[in-house]
Amino acid sequence: MTKQKIKAVILAVFFSTLISSCTRTDYVTVNSQYPGDVELWKHTFSKNDPFIIPDKMPSAMVLPHHDICTFQQNSFYNAVSSKGQPSVVVLVSPDHFESGKKEIVAPKPNVRFLTTEKDVPIEHKILRKLEQSDLAQAVDFEDEAWIQEHGVFIHMPFIHHYFPKAKVIPLILKPLANDSEFESFKKLAEFLDRELPPDALFVASVDFSHYQIPEITELHDQVSLNTLANFESPRDIEIDSPESIYTLMEYCRLRNATTPVLINRTCTHDFIPEEFVESTSHQYWTFYTEDAKTQIEEYFKTVEQSGQRYQTGDYSDKNFTLVIGGSGDTGAGFRTKWEWDRYRTSTDIGEQNLYYLAGKEARFLMGFDAYIFDPEPGTVHTHSAHGTTLRVTSLDADQINETNKIPLPDSKSGPQIEILVLNYSDGNYSRLQEMVDDATKKYDIIVNRDTRGIVGAKAFIGGVENIQEIIDNLKDDGVKICGFALIASQEPDTVDLGILKAADGQKAEGNILVVNWKDGIPYKHTFEYKSDNEIPPAIHQAGFPY
């Protein structure tokens, strides 16, 4: 074969390969919300004014993928786009349908994300580096997994419209991750910090409290808000992707973007104001480097005149939320988190007894700072979160008398929240009433409970003398979100908790008490239950129990 013929063959193969690659037919197409409806998306982009945000480009942001708040998503992206144009956007979402085989899922090169304006360009160069990094064993490259992943495709039209020159790195993270998988997320943050340009934007697509009536939604959101604001571990808060928030936090630490600003809050109840609507909540955050201090201060002066549900910048309220149960031996004791017994295989007696009470995916009980059910007499439990410390002292009431009196905490040096649990074996609360009355001056809450589950428990909550003054000075909308306000009292209050785990032949009936300390005020709410047996049923919420 002559040199000319060899050259001709090589050129023919080259152009054949080029044409083949340009006309490949193995694409997996991922459509956005309302595919092909050009006019609807034009209307969406022009519908709402941008949110008011600090006059600086954030390093990262959190916003929902819930389609009920499309216009709020638009307002957020619109606002951020006016502060800067990133060259790369990282979009991290929960793997809702657990489509991936590993803890991190990335798109294959044949995945196309479509919008009504244009295909979204993917940053494959950095994804190839991810595939070749020490994280490779934790990354699964998929194509079909993206078709139904609304945590990603919901955002693509906004990202492409408001950041038209940006390339996108979409990633979905395994839910209910374990310790070793969280280590992979930490390494992912380190990889992104190392490989991304300085102008990159990290977007966490996360919905907050799920499947609850508005009262519980607000309680969960208070804990989540304080966790993000104080850069605490998000692993136990009630959101659909602690993994995404954890990765964002680790990334922000590496980039010194540890100044968060809550821009707005919404929930389903805002759009469907019904008492028992199944509510999902949403928080909109931006994260800045320390040099944004002046812009953030100016932002707070401006946003105060708007309708946004922002949060004051110092997060000084440091609220702490806890759950208190009634009489009986549940085996749940004192806890600082509640996990979902997904396949009902747990050997934990407390989780077995309170399985129904925990609600759908255990989300009624998830996301609180502490749980007081039946702490062992003679124990003291402490727990700190959001700059607040709780101390729970549990005593055997049978051993208390005129000689061995109820110990009183030192209010000057003690924790900020003091709770006393008195455990009676006979339900005769009156025999210690005088001592209890004296102790209420030192303890924030005292619980009298019958360990047998025969006599209903009672909780005594102290009053707040200057409550009206404190409420009048509140600067944020936190006391009333999603159409609900927790109730605080100036005078001491008694709550009938009833029986949580009844003795044989008895029935569980009573109230779950939830208390949220905010700005020094104990706000409270009770959730009633009534069972046909000794085990408590699910709290009535959004059309349940189950």
Coordinates of C-alpha atoms in Angstrom, one line a residue:
M1 CA 0.0 0.0 0.0
T2 CA 1.4 3.4 -1.0
K3 CA 2.0 6.2 1.5
Q4 CA -0.8 8.2 -0.2
K5 CA -3.3 5.3 0.3
I6 CA -2.2 4.8 3.9
K7 CA -2.8 8.5 4.5
A8 CA -6.2 8.4 2.8
V9 CA -7.2 5.4 5.0
I10 CA -6.1 7.2 8.2
L11 CA -8.0 10.3 7.2
A12 CA -11.1 8.3 6.4
V13 CA -11.0 6.6 9.8
F14 CA -10.5 9.9 11.5
F15 CA -13.4 11.6 9.9
S16 CA -15.6 8.6 10.3
T17 CA -14.8 8.6 14.0
L18 CA -15.4 12.4 14.2
I19 CA -18.8 12.2 12.5
S20 CA -19.8 9.2 14.6
S21 CA -18.9 11.1 17.8
C22 CA -20.8 14.2 16.7
T23 CA -23.9 12.2 15.9
R24 CA -23.9 9.8 18.8
T25 CA -27.3 8.4 19.6
D26 CA -26.7 7.1 23.2
Y27 CA -27.5 10.3 24.9
V28 CA -29.7 10.2 28.0
T29 CA -31.8 13.3 28.1
V30 CA -32.8 14.8 31.4
N31 CA -35.7 17.3 31.0
S32 CA -36.3 20.1 33.5
Q33 CA -39.6 21.0 35.0
Y34 CA -42.3 21.8 32.4
P35 CA -40.2 20.7 29.4
G36 CA -40.6 22.6 26.2
D37 CA -43.0 25.2 27.7
V38 CA -41.1 28.3 26.6
E39 CA -43.8 30.8 27.5
L40 CA -44.2 29.4 31.0
W41 CA -40.5 29.7 31.7
K42 CA -40.4 33.2 30.3
H43 CA -43.3 34.1 32.7
T44 CA -41.5 32.4 35.6
F45 CA -38.2 34.3 35.0
S46 CA -40.1 37.7 34.9
K47 CA -42.7 37.0 37.6
N48 CA -41.0 38.0 40.8
D49 CA -38.7 40.6 42.0
P50 CA -35.3 39.4 43.3
F51 CA -34.8 38.8 47.0
I52 CA -32.9 41.4 48.9
I53 CA -29.5 40.0 49.7
P54 CA -26.1 41.4 50.8
D55 CA -24.3 43.3 48.0
K56 CA -21.6 40.6 47.5
M57 CA -21.4 37.3 45.6
P58 CA -21.8 34.4 48.1
S59 CA -19.5 31.4 48.0
A60 CA -22.4 29.0 48.6
M61 CA -26.1 28.9 49.0
V62 CA -28.9 26.7 50.2
L63 CA -32.4 26.6 48.6
P64 CA -35.2 24.1 48.1
H65 CA -36.1 21.8 45.2
H66 CA -39.8 21.7 46.3
D67 CA -41.7 22.8 43.2
I68 CA -44.3 24.6 45.2
C69 CA -41.8 27.5 45.7
T70 CA -40.8 28.0 42.1
F71 CA -41.2 31.7 42.2
Q72 CA -39.1 32.0 45.4
Q73 CA -36.4 29.9 43.7
N74 CA -36.5 32.4 40.9
S75 CA -36.2 35.4 43.2
F76 CA -33.2 33.8 44.9
Y77 CA -31.3 33.0 41.7
N78 CA -32.1 36.4 40.3
A79 CA -30.7 38.1 43.3
V80 CA -27.5 36.1 43.4
S81 CA -26.9 36.6 39.7
S82 CA -26.8 40.4 40.2
K83 CA -23.9 40.0 42.6
G84 CA -21.6 38.0 40.3
Q85 CA -21.3 35.4 37.6
P86 CA -19.6 32.1 38.6
S87 CA -17.6 30.2 35.9
V88 CA -18.6 26.9 37.6
V89 CA -21.7 25.9 39.7
V90 CA -21.6 22.8 41.9
L91 CA -25.1 21.5 42.5
V92 CA -25.4 19.0 45.3
S93 CA -28.7 17.2 46.0
P94 CA -30.0 14.1 47.9
D95 CA -30.2 10.9 45.9
H96 CA -34.0 10.7 46.5
F97 CA -34.5 7.4 44.8
E98 CA -31.2 5.8 45.9
S99 CA -30.3 5.2 42.3
G100 CA -26.5 5.2 42.9
K101 CA -24.5 2.3 44.1
K102 CA -22.1 4.4 46.0
E103 CA -22.3 7.5 48.3
I104 CA -21.6 10.0 45.5
V105 CA -23.3 9.9 42.1
A106 CA -21.9 11.9 39.1
P107 CA -23.2 12.1 35.5
K108 CA -21.7 10.1 32.7
P109 CA -20.5 12.1 29.6
N110 CA -23.6 11.0 27.7
V111 CA -26.1 12.8 30.1
R112 CA -27.7 15.9 28.6
F113 CA -29.6 18.3 30.9
L114 CA -32.2 20.2 28.8
T115 CA -33.9 23.5 29.5
T116 CA -36.2 25.5 27.2
E117 CA -33.3 27.9 26.4
K118 CA -30.4 25.5 25.8
D119 CA -28.6 22.4 27.0
V120 CA -26.8 23.0 30.3
P121 CA -23.0 22.7 29.8
I122 CA -21.4 20.1 32.3
E123 CA -17.9 20.6 33.6
H124 CA -16.6 17.1 32.6
K125 CA -13.0 18.1 33.0
I126 CA -13.3 18.3 36.8
L127 CA -15.5 15.2 36.8
R128 CA -12.8 13.3 35.1
K129 CA -10.4 14.4 37.8
L130 CA -12.9 13.2 40.4
E131 CA -12.9 9.8 38.7
Q132 CA -9.1 9.7 38.9
S133 CA -8.9 11.0 42.4
D134 CA -8.6 9.1 45.7
L135 CA -12.4 9.4 45.9
A136 CA -12.9 7.2 42.9
Q137 CA -14.0 4.2 45.0
A138 CA -16.8 6.4 46.5
V139 CA -18.1 7.7 43.2
D140 CA -20.7 6.1 40.9
F141 CA -21.1 7.5 37.4
E142 CA -24.6 7.0 36.2
D143 CA -26.9 8.2 33.3
E144 CA -30.4 6.9 33.9
A145 CA -30.4 8.0 37.6
W146 CA -30.7 11.6 36.6
I147 CA -34.0 11.4 34.7
Q148 CA -36.2 11.5 37.8
E149 CA -33.9 13.3 40.2
H150 CA -35.9 16.5 40.8
G151 CA -33.4 17.6 43.4
V152 CA -31.2 18.4 40.3
F153 CA -33.4 19.1 37.3
I154 CA -35.6 21.6 39.2
H155 CA -32.6 23.9 39.4
M156 CA -31.2 23.6 35.9
P157 CA -33.4 26.2 34.2
F158 CA -32.5 28.8 36.8
I159 CA -28.8 28.0 36.8
H160 CA -28.6 28.2 33.0
H161 CA -30.8 31.3 32.7
Y162 CA -29.1 33.4 35.5
F163 CA -25.5 32.1 35.0
P164 CA -25.5 31.5 31.2
K165 CA -21.7 31.1 30.9
A166 CA -21.3 28.7 33.9
K167 CA -20.5 25.1 33.6
V168 CA -22.3 22.8 36.1
I169 CA -21.2 19.9 38.2
P170 CA -24.3 18.0 39.4
L171 CA -23.8 15.5 42.2
I172 CA -26.3 13.5 44.2
L173 CA -25.4 12.1 47.7
K174 CA -26.5 8.9 49.4
P175 CA -29.2 9.5 52.1
L176 CA -29.0 8.0 55.6
A177 CA -25.2 7.9 55.3
N178 CA -23.0 6.2 57.9
D179 CA -19.8 7.5 59.4
S180 CA -17.4 6.2 56.7
E181 CA -19.7 7.7 54.0
F182 CA -19.6 11.1 55.7
E183 CA -15.8 10.8 55.5
S184 CA -16.2 10.6 51.7
F185 CA -18.3 13.8 51.8
K186 CA -15.6 15.5 53.7
K187 CA -13.1 14.4 51.0
L188 CA -15.5 15.6 48.3
A189 CA -15.4 19.1 49.9
E190 CA -11.6 19.0 49.9
F191 CA -11.5 17.9 46.3
L192 CA -13.9 20.7 45.2
D193 CA -12.0 23.3 47.2
R194 CA -8.8 22.1 45.5
E195 CA -10.2 21.9 41.9
L196 CA -12.8 24.7 41.7
P197 CA -11.8 28.2 40.6
P198 CA -12.1 31.0 43.1
D199 CA -15.4 32.3 41.6
A200 CA -17.2 29.0 41.9
L201 CA -20.7 28.8 43.5
F202 CA -21.7 25.8 45.6
V203 CA -25.5 25.2 45.6
A204 CA -27.1 22.8 48.1
S205 CA -30.5 21.6 46.9
V206 CA -32.2 20.8 50.2
D207 CA -35.8 20.7 51.5
F208 CA -36.2 21.0 55.3
S209 CA -38.9 19.5 57.6
H210 CA -41.2 16.9 55.9
Y211 CA -44.6 15.4 56.3
Q212 CA -45.6 17.5 59.3
I213 CA -48.4 19.8 60.4
P214 CA -47.2 23.5 60.7
E215 CA -46.6 23.3 64.5
I216 CA -44.0 20.6 64.1
T217 CA -42.6 22.1 61.0
E218 CA -41.7 25.3 62.9
L219 CA -40.1 23.4 65.8
H220 CA -37.9 21.4 63.4
D221 CA -37.0 24.5 61.6
Q222 CA -35.8 26.3 64.7
V223 CA -33.3 23.5 65.4
S224 CA -32.2 23.4 61.7
L225 CA -31.8 27.2 61.6
N226 CA -29.6 27.3 64.6
T227 CA -27.5 24.4 63.5
L228 CA -26.7 26.1 60.2
A229 CA -26.2 29.5 61.7
N230 CA -23.7 28.1 64.2
F231 CA -22.0 25.7 61.8
E232 CA -22.8 22.7 64.0
S233 CA -23.1 19.1 62.7
P234 CA -26.3 18.8 60.6
R235 CA -26.4 15.0 60.8
D236 CA -29.4 14.8 63.1
I237 CA -31.6 17.7 62.0
E238 CA -34.9 17.1 60.2
I239 CA -34.0 17.8 56.6
D240 CA -33.9 15.6 53.5
S241 CA -30.1 15.8 53.0
P242 CA -27.9 16.3 56.0
E243 CA -25.2 14.9 53.7
S244 CA -25.5 17.9 51.3
I245 CA -25.4 20.5 54.1
Y246 CA -22.4 18.7 55.7
T247 CA -20.5 18.8 52.4
L248 CA -21.4 22.5 51.9
M249 CA -20.2 23.3 55.5
E250 CA -16.9 21.5 55.0
Y251 CA -16.4 23.3 51.7
C252 CA -17.2 26.7 53.2
R253 CA -14.8 26.1 56.1
L254 CA -12.0 25.5 53.5
R255 CA -12.9 28.6 51.7
N256 CA -13.3 30.7 54.8
A257 CA -17.0 31.3 53.9
T258 CA -18.3 30.7 57.4
T259 CA -20.6 33.7 57.7
P260 CA -24.2 32.5 56.9
V261 CA -27.1 34.8 56.3
L262 CA -30.7 33.5 56.3
I263 CA -32.4 35.3 53.4
N264 CA -36.0 33.8 53.6
R265 CA -38.1 31.0 54.9
T266 CA -41.3 29.4 53.5
C267 CA -43.3 26.2 54.0
T268 CA -46.3 24.5 52.4
H269 CA -48.7 26.2 54.8
D270 CA -47.8 29.5 53.3
F271 CA -49.2 28.3 49.9
I272 CA -51.9 26.0 51.3
P273 CA -53.1 27.6 54.6
E274 CA -54.9 24.5 56.0
E275 CA -54.6 23.3 59.6
F276 CA -53.5 19.8 58.8
V277 CA -51.7 20.3 55.5
E278 CA -48.7 18.0 55.1
S279 CA -46.0 20.6 55.2
T280 CA -42.5 20.7 53.8
S281 CA -40.4 23.7 54.8
H282 CA -37.7 25.7 53.0
Q283 CA -34.8 27.8 54.0
Y284 CA -32.8 30.1 51.7
W285 CA -29.2 30.7 52.9
T286 CA -26.1 32.5 51.5
F287 CA -22.6 32.0 52.9
Y288 CA -19.9 34.7 52.8
T289 CA -16.3 35.2 53.6
E290 CA -15.5 37.6 56.5
D291 CA -14.9 40.5 54.3
A292 CA -18.6 40.8 53.6
K293 CA -19.3 42.3 57.1
T294 CA -20.1 45.8 55.8
Q295 CA -22.4 44.5 53.0
I296 CA -24.3 42.2 55.5
E297 CA -24.8 45.1 57.9
E298 CA -26.3 47.2 55.2
Y299 CA -28.4 44.3 54.1
F300 CA -30.1 44.0 57.5
K301 CA -30.9 47.7 57.4
T302 CA -32.6 47.3 54.0
V303 CA -34.3 43.9 54.4
E304 CA -36.1 45.0 57.6
Q305 CA -38.5 47.0 55.4
S306 CA -39.3 44.0 53.2
G307 CA -41.6 41.0 53.5
Q308 CA -38.8 38.5 53.6
R309 CA -38.6 36.2 56.6
Y310 CA -35.0 36.9 57.3
Q311 CA -33.1 36.2 60.5
T312 CA -31.0 38.7 62.5
G313 CA -27.3 38.3 61.8
D314 CA -26.0 37.5 65.3
Y315 CA -28.4 34.6 65.9
S316 CA -28.4 35.6 69.5
D317 CA -31.6 33.8 70.4
K318 CA -29.7 30.4 70.6
N319 CA -33.0 28.5 71.0
F320 CA -33.1 25.0 72.2
T321 CA -35.9 22.6 71.5
L322 CA -36.8 19.4 73.4
V323 CA -39.6 16.8 73.7
I324 CA -41.0 15.5 77.0
G325 CA -43.1 12.4 77.4
G326 CA -45.4 11.1 80.2
S327 CA -45.5 8.2 82.6
G328 CA -44.4 4.6 82.1
D329 CA -41.4 2.6 81.1
T330 CA -40.8 3.2 77.4
G331 CA -37.1 2.3 77.5
A332 CA -36.3 5.4 75.6
G333 CA -34.7 7.2 78.5
F334 CA -32.9 10.5 77.7
R335 CA -31.7 11.1 74.1
T336 CA -30.2 13.7 71.9
K337 CA -31.3 12.3 68.6
W338 CA -33.9 10.0 67.1
E339 CA -33.3 7.7 64.1
W340 CA -35.6 6.2 61.6
D341 CA -36.0 2.4 62.1
R342 CA -36.5 2.1 58.4
Y343 CA -37.0 -1.6 58.1
R344 CA -38.4 -2.1 61.7
T345 CA -35.4 -4.3 62.6
S346 CA -34.2 -2.2 65.6
T347 CA -33.5 -4.0 68.9
D348 CA -33.8 -0.6 70.7
I349 CA -36.7 -1.0 73.1
G350 CA -37.5 2.7 73.0
E351 CA -37.7 2.7 69.3
Q352 CA -40.0 -0.3 69.3
N353 CA -42.4 1.2 71.9
L354 CA -42.5 4.6 70.3
Y355 CA -42.4 3.4 66.6
Y356 CA -45.9 4.7 65.7
L357 CA -45.5 7.9 67.8
A358 CA -42.4 8.7 65.7
G359 CA -44.6 9.1 62.6
K360 CA -43.8 8.8 58.9
E361 CA -40.1 8.1 58.5
A362 CA -39.8 8.9 62.2
R363 CA -39.9 12.6 61.2
F364 CA -42.2 13.7 64.0
L365 CA -39.5 12.8 66.5
M366 CA -36.5 13.6 64.4
G367 CA -34.8 16.9 64.5
F368 CA -35.1 18.0 68.2
D369 CA -32.2 18.9 70.4
A370 CA -33.1 16.5 73.3
Y371 CA -35.7 13.9 74.3
I372 CA -36.9 13.3 77.9
F373 CA -39.0 10.1 78.3
D374 CA -37.9 8.0 81.3
P375 CA -34.3 8.9 82.3
E376 CA -32.9 6.5 84.8
P377 CA -33.4 7.8 88.4
G378 CA -30.1 8.9 89.9
T379 CA -28.7 10.1 86.6
V380 CA -27.7 13.6 85.4
H381 CA -27.7 14.3 81.7
T382 CA -26.2 17.4 80.0
H383 CA -26.3 18.4 76.4
S384 CA -25.2 21.6 74.7
A385 CA -26.3 23.0 71.3
H386 CA -26.5 26.4 69.7
G387 CA -24.7 28.0 72.6
T388 CA -27.3 26.7 75.1
T389 CA -26.7 24.0 77.7
L390 CA -29.5 21.7 79.1
R391 CA -29.1 19.7 82.3
V392 CA -31.6 17.0 83.2
T393 CA -31.5 15.7 86.8
S394 CA -33.5 12.5 87.3
L395 CA -34.3 11.4 90.9
D396 CA -36.0 8.5 92.7
A397 CA -38.9 10.2 94.5
D398 CA -39.2 7.3 97.0
Q399 CA -35.8 8.4 98.4
I400 CA -36.7 12.0 98.9
N401 CA -37.9 13.1 102.4
E402 CA -37.3 15.9 104.9
T403 CA -33.8 14.8 105.4
N404 CA -32.9 13.9 101.8
K405 CA -34.4 16.9 100.1
I406 CA -34.6 17.8 96.4
P407 CA -31.2 19.3 95.4
L408 CA -31.4 22.8 94.1
P409 CA -29.1 23.9 91.2
D410 CA -26.8 26.9 91.5
S411 CA -28.6 29.4 89.2
K412 CA -25.5 31.6 89.0
S413 CA -23.1 29.0 87.7
G414 CA -25.4 26.3 86.3
P415 CA -26.5 25.6 82.8
Q416 CA -29.1 27.8 81.1
I417 CA -31.9 25.2 81.2
E418 CA -32.5 23.1 84.3
I419 CA -35.0 20.3 84.3
L420 CA -35.9 18.0 87.2
V421 CA -37.6 14.6 86.7
L422 CA -39.1 13.0 89.8
N423 CA -39.9 9.3 89.4
Y424 CA -42.6 7.9 91.6
S425 CA -43.4 4.2 92.0
D426 CA -46.8 4.9 93.5
G427 CA -48.0 8.0 91.6
N428 CA -48.6 9.8 95.0
Y429 CA -47.3 13.2 93.8
S430 CA -48.9 15.1 96.7
R431 CA -46.5 13.8 99.4
L432 CA -43.7 16.0 98.0
Q433 CA -45.7 18.9 96.9
E434 CA -44.2 21.4 99.2
M435 CA -40.6 20.5 98.2
V436 CA -41.7 20.6 94.5
D437 CA -43.2 24.1 95.0
D438 CA -39.9 25.3 96.4
A439 CA -37.9 23.6 93.6
T440 CA -39.9 25.3 90.9
K441 CA -38.1 28.6 91.8
K442 CA -34.8 27.1 90.7
Y443 CA -35.8 24.6 87.9
D444 CA -37.2 25.7 84.6
I445 CA -39.3 22.5 84.4
I446 CA -40.2 19.8 86.9
V447 CA -41.8 16.5 85.7
N448 CA -43.6 14.2 88.1
R449 CA -44.0 10.8 86.5
D450 CA -45.3 7.4 87.6
T451 CA -42.7 4.7 86.5
R452 CA -45.5 2.1 86.4
G453 CA -47.6 3.8 83.7
I454 CA -50.7 3.9 85.9
V455 CA -51.0 7.6 87.0
G456 CA -50.5 10.3 84.4
A457 CA -47.4 12.5 84.6
K458 CA -47.5 16.3 85.1
A459 CA -45.0 19.0 84.0
F460 CA -44.6 22.3 85.8
I461 CA -43.1 25.1 83.7
G462 CA -41.8 28.3 85.2
G463 CA -43.1 31.6 84.1
V464 CA -41.3 34.6 82.7
E465 CA -41.7 37.9 84.5
N466 CA -40.7 40.2 81.6
I467 CA -42.2 38.1 78.9
Q468 CA -44.1 40.9 77.1
E469 CA -41.0 43.1 77.0
I470 CA -38.9 40.3 75.5
I471 CA -41.6 39.5 72.9
D472 CA -41.8 43.2 71.9
N473 CA -38.1 43.3 71.4
L474 CA -38.0 40.3 69.1
K475 CA -36.5 41.4 65.8
D476 CA -37.3 38.4 63.6
D477 CA -40.3 36.5 62.4
G478 CA -39.2 33.3 64.1
V479 CA -42.0 33.3 66.7
K480 CA -44.6 32.9 64.0
I481 CA -43.8 31.0 60.8
C482 CA -46.1 28.7 58.8
G483 CA -49.2 30.2 60.4
F484 CA -48.3 29.1 63.9
A485 CA -47.1 30.7 67.0
L486 CA -45.8 28.8 70.0
I487 CA -47.3 29.9 73.3
A488 CA -45.3 31.3 76.2
S489 CA -46.7 32.2 79.6
Q490 CA -45.9 34.8 82.3
E491 CA -47.3 32.6 85.1
P492 CA -46.1 29.1 85.9
D493 CA -48.0 26.5 84.0
T494 CA -49.0 22.9 84.5
V495 CA -49.2 20.4 81.6
D496 CA -50.9 17.0 82.0
L497 CA -48.6 14.7 80.1
G498 CA -50.6 11.5 80.9
I499 CA -49.3 8.0 80.2
L500 CA -46.9 7.3 77.4
K501 CA -46.3 3.6 78.0
A502 CA -49.1 2.1 80.0
A503 CA -49.0 -0.8 82.4
D504 CA -50.6 -4.0 81.3
G505 CA -54.4 -3.6 80.8
Q506 CA -54.0 0.2 80.8
K507 CA -54.2 2.5 77.8
A508 CA -51.7 5.1 76.6
E509 CA -53.3 8.5 76.6
G510 CA -51.9 12.0 77.1
N511 CA -49.8 14.7 75.6
I512 CA -46.3 15.0 74.2
L513 CA -44.9 18.4 75.4
V514 CA -42.5 20.2 73.1
V515 CA -40.7 23.2 74.6
N516 CA -38.5 25.7 72.7
W517 CA -36.3 28.1 74.6
K518 CA -36.0 31.3 72.5
D519 CA -34.6 34.5 73.8
G520 CA -34.9 33.1 77.3
I521 CA -38.6 32.3 76.9
P522 CA -40.0 28.8 77.2
Y523 CA -42.5 28.5 74.3
K524 CA -44.5 25.3 74.6
H525 CA -47.0 23.2 72.6
T526 CA -48.7 19.9 73.3
F527 CA -49.6 17.1 70.9
E528 CA -52.4 14.9 72.0
Y529 CA -52.6 11.1 71.6
K530 CA -55.1 8.4 72.6
S531 CA -54.5 4.7 72.1
D532 CA -56.6 1.5 72.3
N533 CA -53.6 -0.3 74.0
E534 CA -50.5 0.4 76.1
I535 CA -48.5 1.7 73.1
P536 CA -49.0 5.4 71.9
P537 CA -50.2 5.8 68.4
A538 CA -49.0 8.3 65.8
I539 CA -49.7 12.0 66.6
H540 CA -52.4 13.1 64.3
Q541 CA -50.7 15.0 61.5
A542 CA -51.5 15.7 57.9
G543 CA -54.1 12.9 57.4
F544 CA -52.2 10.4 59.5
P545 CA -52.0 8.2 61.7
Y546 CA -51.0 5.4 59.5

